[in-house]
Amino acid sequence: MARVAESELKQLAEALGVKLQARQWSVATAESCTGGLVGQLLTSLPGCSGWFERGFITYSNVSKQEMLGVPAATLEAFGAVSEETASEMAKGALAHSHAHVSLSITGIAGPDGGTPQKPVGMVCYGWALKDGLVLSSTCRLSGDRDEIRSRAAAAAIRGLIELIA
């Protein structure tokens, strides 16, 4: 399998920008396994300063706690790769920004780090709105590290487009 095509990622980023501009909303991102890929995709677009508020790259558990306010108890009980942590990351991105919506990604991109319970390719997402709505999802992606990261970024953007559509 191949990475998500760069043209498809750009189209998704553009579509999200259009949706956000139409509502006069801005977005904040909280990324772990994608290492800022979503933020890079969004900020590569001209005019993004009108709708991209900020991005957090929180790879370590400590950074998730310090930058996003993810409770240590959540990380201890469910682990960094969990819908509970993804939800807390999305809520934290809103709480620590001026954005109207947020997305979060946490997962295991590989090639190492997987377990039978949480294999390489397991990715959890969170999406949050300022009105308090928080959604989460988990998927299992196949491929190498780059493929998993690009697919995770695409899925996170698609999820936010659907949420605000």
CSV table of N, CA and C in Angstrom, one decimal:
chain,number,residue,atom,x,y,z
A,1,MET,N,0.8,-1.2,0.0
A,1,MET,CA,0.0,0.0,0.0
A,1,MET,C,0.9,1.2,0.0
A,2,ALA,N,0.4,2.3,-0.6
A,2,ALA,CA,1.1,3.5,-0.7
A,2,ALA,C,0.6,4.5,0.3
A,3,ARG,N,1.4,5.6,0.5
A,3,ARG,CA,1.0,6.7,1.3
A,3,ARG,C,-0.3,7.3,0.7
A,4,VAL,N,-1.0,8.1,1.4
A,4,VAL,CA,-2.0,8.9,0.8
A,4,VAL,C,-1.4,9.9,-0.1
A,5,ALA,N,-1.9,10.0,-1.3
A,5,ALA,CA,-1.3,10.9,-2.2
A,5,ALA,C,-1.2,12.4,-1.7
A,6,GLU,N,-0.1,13.0,-2.0
A,6,GLU,CA,0.1,14.4,-1.5
A,6,GLU,C,-1.1,15.3,-2.0
A,7,SER,N,-1.5,15.0,-3.3
A,7,SER,CA,-2.6,15.8,-3.8
A,7,SER,C,-3.9,15.6,-3.0
A,8,GLU,N,-4.2,14.4,-2.6
A,8,GLU,CA,-5.4,14.1,-1.8
A,8,GLU,C,-5.3,14.8,-0.4
A,9,LEU,N,-4.1,14.7,0.2
A,9,LEU,CA,-3.9,15.4,1.5
A,9,LEU,C,-4.1,16.9,1.3
A,10,LYS,N,-3.6,17.5,0.2
A,10,LYS,CA,-3.8,18.9,0.0
A,10,LYS,C,-5.3,19.3,-0.2
A,11,GLN,N,-6.0,18.4,-0.9
A,11,GLN,CA,-7.4,18.6,-1.2
A,11,GLN,C,-8.2,18.6,0.1
A,12,LEU,N,-7.8,17.6,1.0
A,12,LEU,CA,-8.5,17.5,2.3
A,12,LEU,C,-8.2,18.8,3.1
A,13,ALA,N,-7.0,19.2,3.2
A,13,ALA,CA,-6.6,20.4,3.9
A,13,ALA,C,-7.4,21.6,3.4
A,14,GLU,N,-7.5,21.8,2.0
A,14,GLU,CA,-8.2,22.9,1.4
A,14,GLU,C,-9.7,22.8,1.8
A,15,ALA,N,-10.3,21.6,1.7
A,15,ALA,CA,-11.7,21.4,2.1
A,15,ALA,C,-12.0,21.8,3.5
A,16,LEU,N,-11.1,21.5,4.4
A,16,LEU,CA,-11.2,21.9,5.8
A,16,LEU,C,-11.1,23.4,5.9
A,17,GLY,N,-10.2,24.0,5.3
A,17,GLY,CA,-10.1,25.4,5.3
A,17,GLY,C,-11.3,26.2,4.8
A,18,VAL,N,-11.9,25.7,3.8
A,18,VAL,CA,-13.2,26.2,3.2
A,18,VAL,C,-14.3,26.1,4.3
A,19,LYS,N,-14.4,25.0,4.9
A,19,LYS,CA,-15.5,24.8,5.9
A,19,LYS,C,-15.3,25.7,7.1
A,20,LEU,N,-14.0,25.8,7.5
A,20,LEU,CA,-13.7,26.7,8.7
A,20,LEU,C,-14.0,28.2,8.3
A,21,GLN,N,-13.5,28.6,7.2
A,21,GLN,CA,-13.7,30.0,6.7
A,21,GLN,C,-15.2,30.3,6.7
A,22,ALA,N,-16.0,29.4,6.1
A,22,ALA,CA,-17.4,29.6,6.0
A,22,ALA,C,-18.1,29.9,7.3
A,23,ARG,N,-17.6,29.3,8.4
A,23,ARG,CA,-18.2,29.5,9.7
A,23,ARG,C,-17.4,30.5,10.5
A,24,GLN,N,-16.3,31.0,10.0
A,24,GLN,CA,-15.5,32.0,10.7
A,24,GLN,C,-14.9,31.3,11.9
A,25,TRP,N,-14.5,30.1,11.8
A,25,TRP,CA,-13.9,29.3,12.9
A,25,TRP,C,-12.4,29.1,12.7
A,26,SER,N,-11.8,28.7,13.7
A,26,SER,CA,-10.4,28.4,13.6
A,26,SER,C,-10.2,27.0,14.3
A,27,VAL,N,-9.0,26.4,13.9
A,27,VAL,CA,-8.8,25.0,14.4
A,27,VAL,C,-7.4,25.0,15.2
A,28,ALA,N,-7.4,24.1,16.1
A,28,ALA,CA,-6.1,23.8,16.8
A,28,ALA,C,-5.9,22.3,16.7
A,29,THR,N,-4.7,21.9,16.5
A,29,THR,CA,-4.3,20.5,16.4
A,29,THR,C,-3.5,20.0,17.5
A,30,ALA,N,-3.7,18.7,17.9
A,30,ALA,CA,-2.8,18.1,18.9
A,30,ALA,C,-2.4,16.8,18.4
A,31,GLU,N,-1.1,16.7,18.1
A,31,GLU,CA,-0.6,15.5,17.4
A,31,GLU,C,0.5,14.8,18.2
A,32,SER,N,0.4,13.5,18.1
A,32,SER,CA,1.5,12.7,18.7
A,32,SER,C,2.2,11.9,17.6
A,33,CYS,N,1.6,10.8,17.1
A,33,CYS,CA,2.3,9.9,16.2
A,33,CYS,C,2.5,10.6,14.8
A,34,THR,N,1.8,11.6,14.5
A,34,THR,CA,1.9,12.2,13.2
A,34,THR,C,2.9,13.4,13.3
A,35,GLY,N,3.4,13.7,14.4
A,35,GLY,CA,4.5,14.6,14.6
A,35,GLY,C,4.3,16.0,14.0
A,36,GLY,N,3.1,16.5,13.8
A,36,GLY,CA,2.9,17.8,13.2
A,36,GLY,C,2.5,17.8,11.8
A,37,LEU,N,2.3,16.6,11.2
A,37,LEU,CA,2.0,16.5,9.8
A,37,LEU,C,0.7,17.2,9.4
A,38,VAL,N,-0.4,17.1,10.3
A,38,VAL,CA,-1.6,17.8,10.0
A,38,VAL,C,-1.3,19.3,10.0
A,39,GLY,N,-0.6,19.8,11.0
A,39,GLY,CA,-0.3,21.2,11.1
A,39,GLY,C,0.5,21.7,9.9
A,40,GLN,N,1.4,20.9,9.4
A,40,GLN,CA,2.2,21.2,8.2
A,40,GLN,C,1.3,21.3,7.0
A,41,LEU,N,0.4,20.3,6.9
A,41,LEU,CA,-0.5,20.3,5.7
A,41,LEU,C,-1.4,21.6,5.7
A,42,LEU,N,-2.0,21.9,6.9
A,42,LEU,CA,-2.9,23.0,7.0
A,42,LEU,C,-2.1,24.4,6.7
A,43,THR,N,-1.0,24.5,7.3
A,43,THR,CA,-0.2,25.8,7.2
A,43,THR,C,0.5,25.9,5.9
A,44,SER,N,0.5,24.9,5.0
A,44,SER,CA,1.1,25.0,3.7
A,44,SER,C,0.2,25.8,2.8
A,45,LEU,N,-1.1,26.0,3.2
A,45,LEU,CA,-2.1,26.7,2.3
A,45,LEU,C,-2.0,28.2,2.5
A,46,PRO,N,-2.0,28.9,1.4
A,46,PRO,CA,-2.1,30.4,1.6
A,46,PRO,C,-3.4,30.8,2.3
A,47,GLY,N,-3.4,31.8,3.1
A,47,GLY,CA,-4.6,32.2,3.8
A,47,GLY,C,-4.9,31.5,5.1
A,48,CYS,N,-4.1,30.4,5.4
A,48,CYS,CA,-4.5,29.6,6.6
A,48,CYS,C,-4.4,30.4,7.9
A,49,SER,N,-3.8,31.5,7.9
A,49,SER,CA,-3.7,32.3,9.1
A,49,SER,C,-5.1,32.8,9.5
A,50,GLY,N,-6.0,32.8,8.6
A,50,GLY,CA,-7.4,33.1,9.0
A,50,GLY,C,-8.2,32.0,9.7
A,51,TRP,N,-7.7,30.8,9.7
A,51,TRP,CA,-8.4,29.7,10.3
A,51,TRP,C,-7.6,28.7,11.0
A,52,PHE,N,-6.3,28.7,10.9
A,52,PHE,CA,-5.4,27.8,11.7
A,52,PHE,C,-4.9,28.6,12.9
A,53,GLU,N,-5.3,28.2,14.1
A,53,GLU,CA,-5.0,28.9,15.3
A,53,GLU,C,-3.6,28.5,15.9
A,54,ARG,N,-3.4,27.2,16.1
A,54,ARG,CA,-2.1,26.7,16.6
A,54,ARG,C,-2.1,25.2,16.6
A,55,GLY,N,-0.9,24.6,16.7
A,55,GLY,CA,-0.8,23.2,16.8
A,55,GLY,C,0.1,22.8,17.9
A,56,PHE,N,-0.2,21.7,18.5
A,56,PHE,CA,0.6,21.1,19.6
A,56,PHE,C,1.2,19.8,19.1
A,57,ILE,N,2.5,19.6,19.2
A,57,ILE,CA,3.1,18.3,19.0
A,57,ILE,C,3.5,17.7,20.4
A,58,THR,N,2.7,16.7,20.8
A,58,THR,CA,2.9,16.2,22.2
A,58,THR,C,3.2,14.7,22.1
A,59,TYR,N,4.4,14.4,21.8
A,59,TYR,CA,4.8,13.0,21.6
A,59,TYR,C,4.9,12.3,22.9
A,60,SER,N,5.5,12.9,24.0
A,60,SER,CA,5.7,12.2,25.2
A,60,SER,C,4.4,12.4,26.1
A,61,ASN,N,4.3,11.5,27.1
A,61,ASN,CA,3.2,11.6,28.0
A,61,ASN,C,3.3,12.9,28.8
A,62,VAL,N,4.5,13.2,29.2
A,62,VAL,CA,4.7,14.5,30.0
A,62,VAL,C,4.2,15.7,29.2
A,63,SER,N,4.5,15.7,27.9
A,63,SER,CA,4.1,16.9,27.1
A,63,SER,C,2.6,16.9,26.9
A,64,LYS,N,2.0,15.7,26.9
A,64,LYS,CA,0.5,15.7,26.8
A,64,LYS,C,-0.1,16.3,28.1
A,65,GLN,N,0.5,16.0,29.2
A,65,GLN,CA,0.1,16.5,30.5
A,65,GLN,C,0.4,18.0,30.6
A,66,GLU,N,1.6,18.4,30.3
A,66,GLU,CA,2.0,19.8,30.5
A,66,GLU,C,1.3,20.8,29.5
A,67,MET,N,1.3,20.4,28.2
A,67,MET,CA,0.8,21.3,27.2
A,67,MET,C,-0.7,21.2,27.0
A,68,LEU,N,-1.3,20.1,27.2
A,68,LEU,CA,-2.7,19.9,26.9
A,68,LEU,C,-3.6,19.6,28.2
A,69,GLY,N,-2.9,19.4,29.3
A,69,GLY,CA,-3.7,19.1,30.5
A,69,GLY,C,-4.3,17.7,30.5
A,70,VAL,N,-3.7,16.8,29.8
A,70,VAL,CA,-4.2,15.4,29.8
A,70,VAL,C,-3.9,14.9,31.3
A,71,PRO,N,-4.9,14.4,32.0
A,71,PRO,CA,-4.7,13.9,33.3
A,71,PRO,C,-3.8,12.7,33.4
A,72,ALA,N,-2.9,12.7,34.3
A,72,ALA,CA,-2.0,11.5,34.5
A,72,ALA,C,-2.8,10.2,34.7
A,73,ALA,N,-4.0,10.4,35.4
A,73,ALA,CA,-4.8,9.2,35.6
A,73,ALA,C,-5.4,8.6,34.3
A,74,THR,N,-5.6,9.5,33.3
A,74,THR,CA,-6.1,9.0,32.0
A,74,THR,C,-5.0,8.2,31.4
A,75,LEU,N,-3.8,8.7,31.4
A,75,LEU,CA,-2.7,8.0,30.7
A,75,LEU,C,-2.4,6.7,31.5
A,76,GLU,N,-2.4,6.7,32.8
A,76,GLU,CA,-2.1,5.5,33.5
A,76,GLU,C,-3.2,4.4,33.3
A,77,ALA,N,-4.5,4.9,33.3
A,77,ALA,CA,-5.6,3.9,33.2
A,77,ALA,C,-5.7,3.3,31.7
A,78,PHE,N,-5.5,4.2,30.8
A,78,PHE,CA,-5.9,3.8,29.4
A,78,PHE,C,-4.7,3.8,28.4
A,79,GLY,N,-3.6,4.5,28.8
A,79,GLY,CA,-2.4,4.6,27.9
A,79,GLY,C,-2.5,5.8,27.0
A,80,ALA,N,-1.3,6.1,26.4
A,80,ALA,CA,-1.3,7.2,25.5
A,80,ALA,C,-2.1,7.0,24.3
A,81,VAL,N,-2.1,5.7,23.8
A,81,VAL,CA,-2.9,5.3,22.6
A,81,VAL,C,-4.2,4.8,23.0
A,82,SER,N,-5.2,5.7,23.2
A,82,SER,CA,-6.5,5.3,23.6
A,82,SER,C,-7.5,6.4,23.2
A,83,GLU,N,-8.7,6.1,23.0
A,83,GLU,CA,-9.7,7.1,22.7
A,83,GLU,C,-9.9,8.1,23.9
A,84,GLU,N,-9.7,7.6,25.1
A,84,GLU,CA,-9.8,8.5,26.3
A,84,GLU,C,-8.7,9.6,26.2
A,85,THR,N,-7.5,9.2,25.9
A,85,THR,CA,-6.4,10.1,25.8
A,85,THR,C,-6.6,11.1,24.6
A,86,ALA,N,-7.1,10.5,23.4
A,86,ALA,CA,-7.3,11.3,22.3
A,86,ALA,C,-8.4,12.4,22.6
A,87,SER,N,-9.4,12.0,23.3
A,87,SER,CA,-10.5,13.0,23.7
A,87,SER,C,-9.9,14.1,24.6
A,88,GLU,N,-9.1,13.7,25.6
A,88,GLU,CA,-8.5,14.7,26.4
A,88,GLU,C,-7.5,15.6,25.7
A,89,MET,N,-6.8,15.0,24.7
A,89,MET,CA,-5.9,15.9,23.9
A,89,MET,C,-6.7,16.9,23.1
A,90,ALA,N,-7.8,16.5,22.5
A,90,ALA,CA,-8.7,17.4,21.7
A,90,ALA,C,-9.3,18.5,22.6
A,91,LYS,N,-9.7,18.1,23.8
A,91,LYS,CA,-10.3,19.1,24.7
A,91,LYS,C,-9.2,20.0,25.2
A,92,GLY,N,-8.0,19.5,25.5
A,92,GLY,CA,-6.9,20.3,25.9
A,92,GLY,C,-6.4,21.3,24.8
A,93,ALA,N,-6.5,20.9,23.6
A,93,ALA,CA,-6.1,21.8,22.5
A,93,ALA,C,-7.0,23.0,22.5
A,94,LEU,N,-8.3,22.8,22.7
A,94,LEU,CA,-9.3,23.9,22.8
A,94,LEU,C,-9.0,24.7,24.0
A,95,ALA,N,-8.8,24.1,25.1
A,95,ALA,CA,-8.6,24.8,26.4
A,95,ALA,C,-7.4,25.7,26.4
A,96,HIS,N,-6.4,25.3,25.6
A,96,HIS,CA,-5.1,26.0,25.6
A,96,HIS,C,-4.9,26.8,24.3
A,97,SER,N,-6.1,27.2,23.7
A,97,SER,CA,-6.0,27.9,22.4
A,97,SER,C,-7.3,28.8,22.4
A,98,HIS,N,-7.4,29.5,21.3
A,98,HIS,CA,-8.5,30.4,21.0
A,98,HIS,C,-9.4,29.8,19.9
A,99,ALA,N,-9.1,28.5,19.5
A,99,ALA,CA,-9.8,27.8,18.4
A,99,ALA,C,-11.2,27.5,18.8
A,100,HIS,N,-12.0,27.3,17.7
A,100,HIS,CA,-13.4,26.9,17.9
A,100,HIS,C,-13.6,25.3,17.8
A,101,VAL,N,-12.6,24.7,17.1
A,101,VAL,CA,-12.6,23.2,16.9
A,101,VAL,C,-11.2,22.7,17.1
A,102,SER,N,-11.1,21.4,17.4
A,102,SER,CA,-9.8,20.8,17.4
A,102,SER,C,-9.8,19.4,17.0
A,103,LEU,N,-8.7,18.9,16.6
A,103,LEU,CA,-8.5,17.5,16.3
A,103,LEU,C,-7.3,17.0,17.0
A,104,SER,N,-7.3,15.7,17.3
A,104,SER,CA,-6.1,15.1,18.0
A,104,SER,C,-5.8,13.7,17.4
A,105,ILE,N,-4.6,13.3,17.4
A,105,ILE,CA,-4.1,12.0,16.9
A,105,ILE,C,-3.1,11.4,17.8
A,106,THR,N,-3.3,10.2,18.2
A,106,THR,CA,-2.3,9.5,19.0
A,106,THR,C,-2.3,8.0,18.5
A,107,GLY,N,-1.1,7.5,18.3
A,107,GLY,CA,-1.1,6.1,17.8
A,107,GLY,C,0.3,5.5,17.8
A,108,ILE,N,0.3,4.3,17.2
A,108,ILE,CA,1.6,3.6,17.1
A,108,ILE,C,1.9,3.5,15.6
A,109,ALA,N,2.9,4.3,15.1
A,109,ALA,CA,3.2,4.4,13.7
A,109,ALA,C,4.2,3.3,13.3
A,110,GLY,N,4.9,2.7,14.3
A,110,GLY,CA,5.9,1.7,14.0
A,110,GLY,C,7.2,2.2,13.6
A,111,PRO,N,8.1,1.3,13.2
A,111,PRO,CA,7.9,-0.1,13.0
A,111,PRO,C,7.8,-0.9,14.3
A,112,ASP,N,8.3,-0.3,15.4
A,112,ASP,CA,8.3,-1.0,16.7
A,112,ASP,C,7.2,-0.3,17.6
A,113,GLY,N,7.1,-0.8,18.8
A,113,GLY,CA,6.3,-0.2,19.8
A,113,GLY,C,4.9,-0.8,20.0
A,114,GLY,N,4.5,-1.7,19.1
A,114,GLY,CA,3.2,-2.3,19.2
A,114,GLY,C,3.2,-3.5,20.2
A,115,THR,N,2.0,-3.8,20.6
A,115,THR,CA,1.8,-4.9,21.5
A,115,THR,C,0.6,-5.7,20.9
A,116,PRO,N,0.3,-6.9,21.4
A,116,PRO,CA,-0.9,-7.6,20.9
A,116,PRO,C,-2.2,-6.8,21.2
A,117,GLN,N,-2.3,-6.1,22.3
A,117,GLN,CA,-3.5,-5.3,22.6
A,117,GLN,C,-3.5,-4.0,21.8
A,118,LYS,N,-2.3,-3.4,21.5
A,118,LYS,CA,-2.2,-2.1,20.8
A,118,LYS,C,-1.1,-2.3,19.7
A,119,PRO,N,-1.5,-2.9,18.6
A,119,PRO,CA,-0.5,-3.2,17.5
A,119,PRO,C,-0.1,-2.0,16.7
A,120,VAL,N,1.1,-2.1,16.1
A,120,VAL,CA,1.5,-1.0,15.1
A,120,VAL,C,0.3,-0.8,14.2
A,121,GLY,N,0.0,0.5,13.9
A,121,GLY,CA,-1.1,0.9,13.1
A,121,GLY,C,-2.3,1.2,13.8
A,122,MET,N,-2.4,1.0,15.1
A,122,MET,CA,-3.5,1.4,15.9
A,122,MET,C,-3.4,3.0,16.1
A,123,VAL,N,-4.5,3.7,15.7
A,123,VAL,CA,-4.5,5.1,15.8
A,123,VAL,C,-5.8,5.6,16.4
A,124,CYS,N,-5.7,6.5,17.4
A,124,CYS,CA,-6.9,7.0,18.0
A,124,CYS,C,-7.0,8.5,17.7
A,125,TYR,N,-8.2,8.9,17.5
A,125,TYR,CA,-8.5,10.3,17.1
A,125,TYR,C,-9.5,10.9,18.1
A,126,GLY,N,-9.4,12.2,18.2
A,126,GLY,CA,-10.3,13.0,19.0
A,126,GLY,C,-10.7,14.3,18.2
A,127,TRP,N,-11.9,14.7,18.3
A,127,TRP,CA,-12.4,15.9,17.7
A,127,TRP,C,-13.3,16.6,18.8
A,128,ALA,N,-13.1,17.9,18.9
A,128,ALA,CA,-13.8,18.7,19.9
A,128,ALA,C,-14.3,20.0,19.4
A,129,LEU,N,-15.5,20.4,19.8
A,129,LEU,CA,-16.0,21.7,19.5
A,129,LEU,C,-16.1,22.5,20.8
A,130,LYS,N,-16.0,23.8,20.6
A,130,LYS,CA,-16.1,24.7,21.8
A,130,LYS,C,-17.4,24.6,22.6
A,131,ASP,N,-18.5,24.1,21.9
A,131,ASP,CA,-19.7,23.9,22.6
A,131,ASP,C,-19.7,22.7,23.6
A,132,GLY,N,-18.6,22.0,23.6
A,132,GLY,CA,-18.5,20.9,24.5
A,132,GLY,C,-18.6,19.5,23.9
A,133,LEU,N,-19.0,19.4,22.6
A,133,LEU,CA,-19.1,18.1,21.9
A,133,LEU,C,-17.7,17.6,21.7
A,134,VAL,N,-17.4,16.3,22.1
A,134,VAL,CA,-16.2,15.6,21.9
A,134,VAL,C,-16.5,14.2,21.4
A,135,LEU,N,-15.8,13.9,20.3
A,135,LEU,CA,-16.0,12.6,19.6
A,135,LEU,C,-14.6,11.9,19.5
A,136,SER,N,-14.6,10.6,19.5
A,136,SER,CA,-13.4,9.9,19.4
A,136,SER,C,-13.6,8.7,18.5
A,137,SER,N,-12.5,8.2,18.0
A,137,SER,CA,-12.6,7.0,17.1
A,137,SER,C,-11.2,6.3,17.1
A,138,THR,N,-11.2,5.0,16.8
A,138,THR,CA,-10.0,4.2,16.7
A,138,THR,C,-10.0,3.5,15.4
A,139,CYS,N,-8.9,3.4,14.8
A,139,CYS,CA,-8.8,2.6,13.6
A,139,CYS,C,-7.4,1.9,13.6
A,140,ARG,N,-7.4,0.8,12.7
A,140,ARG,CA,-6.1,0.1,12.5
A,140,ARG,C,-5.7,0.3,11.1
A,141,LEU,N,-4.5,0.9,10.9
A,141,LEU,CA,-4.0,1.2,9.6
A,141,LEU,C,-2.9,0.3,9.3
A,142,SER,N,-2.7,0.0,8.0
A,142,SER,CA,-1.6,-0.9,7.6
A,142,SER,C,-0.6,-0.1,6.9
A,143,GLY,N,0.6,-0.7,6.7
A,143,GLY,CA,1.6,0.0,6.0
A,143,GLY,C,2.8,0.3,6.8
A,144,ASP,N,3.8,0.9,6.2
A,144,ASP,CA,5.0,1.3,7.0
A,144,ASP,C,4.7,2.6,7.7
A,145,ARG,N,5.7,3.1,8.4
A,145,ARG,CA,5.6,4.3,9.3
A,145,ARG,C,5.0,5.5,8.5
A,146,ASP,N,5.6,5.8,7.3
A,146,ASP,CA,5.1,6.9,6.6
A,146,ASP,C,3.7,6.7,6.1
A,147,GLU,N,3.3,5.5,5.7
A,147,GLU,CA,2.0,5.2,5.2
A,147,GLU,C,1.0,5.4,6.4
A,148,ILE,N,1.3,4.9,7.5
A,148,ILE,CA,0.4,5.0,8.7
A,148,ILE,C,0.2,6.5,9.1
A,149,ARG,N,1.3,7.2,9.1
A,149,ARG,CA,1.2,8.6,9.4
A,149,ARG,C,0.4,9.4,8.4
A,150,SER,N,0.6,9.2,7.2
A,150,SER,CA,-0.2,10.0,6.2
A,150,SER,C,-1.7,9.6,6.2
A,151,ARG,N,-1.9,8.3,6.4
A,151,ARG,CA,-3.3,7.8,6.5
A,151,ARG,C,-4.0,8.4,7.8
A,152,ALA,N,-3.2,8.4,8.8
A,152,ALA,CA,-3.8,9.0,10.1
A,152,ALA,C,-4.1,10.5,9.9
A,153,ALA,N,-3.2,11.2,9.3
A,153,ALA,CA,-3.5,12.6,9.1
A,153,ALA,C,-4.7,12.8,8.2
A,154,ALA,N,-4.9,12.1,7.2
A,154,ALA,CA,-6.0,12.2,6.3
A,154,ALA,C,-7.3,11.8,7.0
A,155,ALA,N,-7.3,10.8,7.8
A,155,ALA,CA,-8.5,10.4,8.6
A,155,ALA,C,-8.9,11.5,9.6
A,156,ALA,N,-7.9,12.1,10.2
A,156,ALA,CA,-8.2,13.1,11.2
A,156,ALA,C,-8.9,14.3,10.6
A,157,ILE,N,-8.3,14.7,9.4
A,157,ILE,CA,-8.9,15.9,8.7
A,157,ILE,C,-10.3,15.5,8.2
A,158,ARG,N,-10.5,14.3,7.6
A,158,ARG,CA,-11.8,13.9,7.1
A,158,ARG,C,-12.8,13.9,8.3
A,159,GLY,N,-12.4,13.4,9.4
A,159,GLY,CA,-13.3,13.4,10.6
A,159,GLY,C,-13.8,14.8,11.0
A,160,LEU,N,-12.8,15.7,11.0
A,160,LEU,CA,-13.2,17.1,11.4
A,160,LEU,C,-14.1,17.7,10.3
A,161,ILE,N,-13.8,17.5,9.0
A,161,ILE,CA,-14.7,18.0,8.0
A,161,ILE,C,-16.1,17.5,8.2
A,162,GLU,N,-16.3,16.2,8.4
A,162,GLU,CA,-17.6,15.6,8.7
A,162,GLU,C,-18.3,16.2,9.9
A,163,LEU,N,-17.5,16.4,10.9
A,163,LEU,CA,-18.1,17.0,12.2
A,163,LEU,C,-18.6,18.4,11.9
A,164,ILE,N,-17.9,19.2,11.2
A,164,ILE,CA,-18.4,20.6,11.0
A,164,ILE,C,-19.2,20.8,9.8
A,165,ALA,N,-19.5,19.8,9.0
A,165,ALA,CA,-20.2,19.9,7.8
A,165,ALA,C,-21.7,20.2,8.1
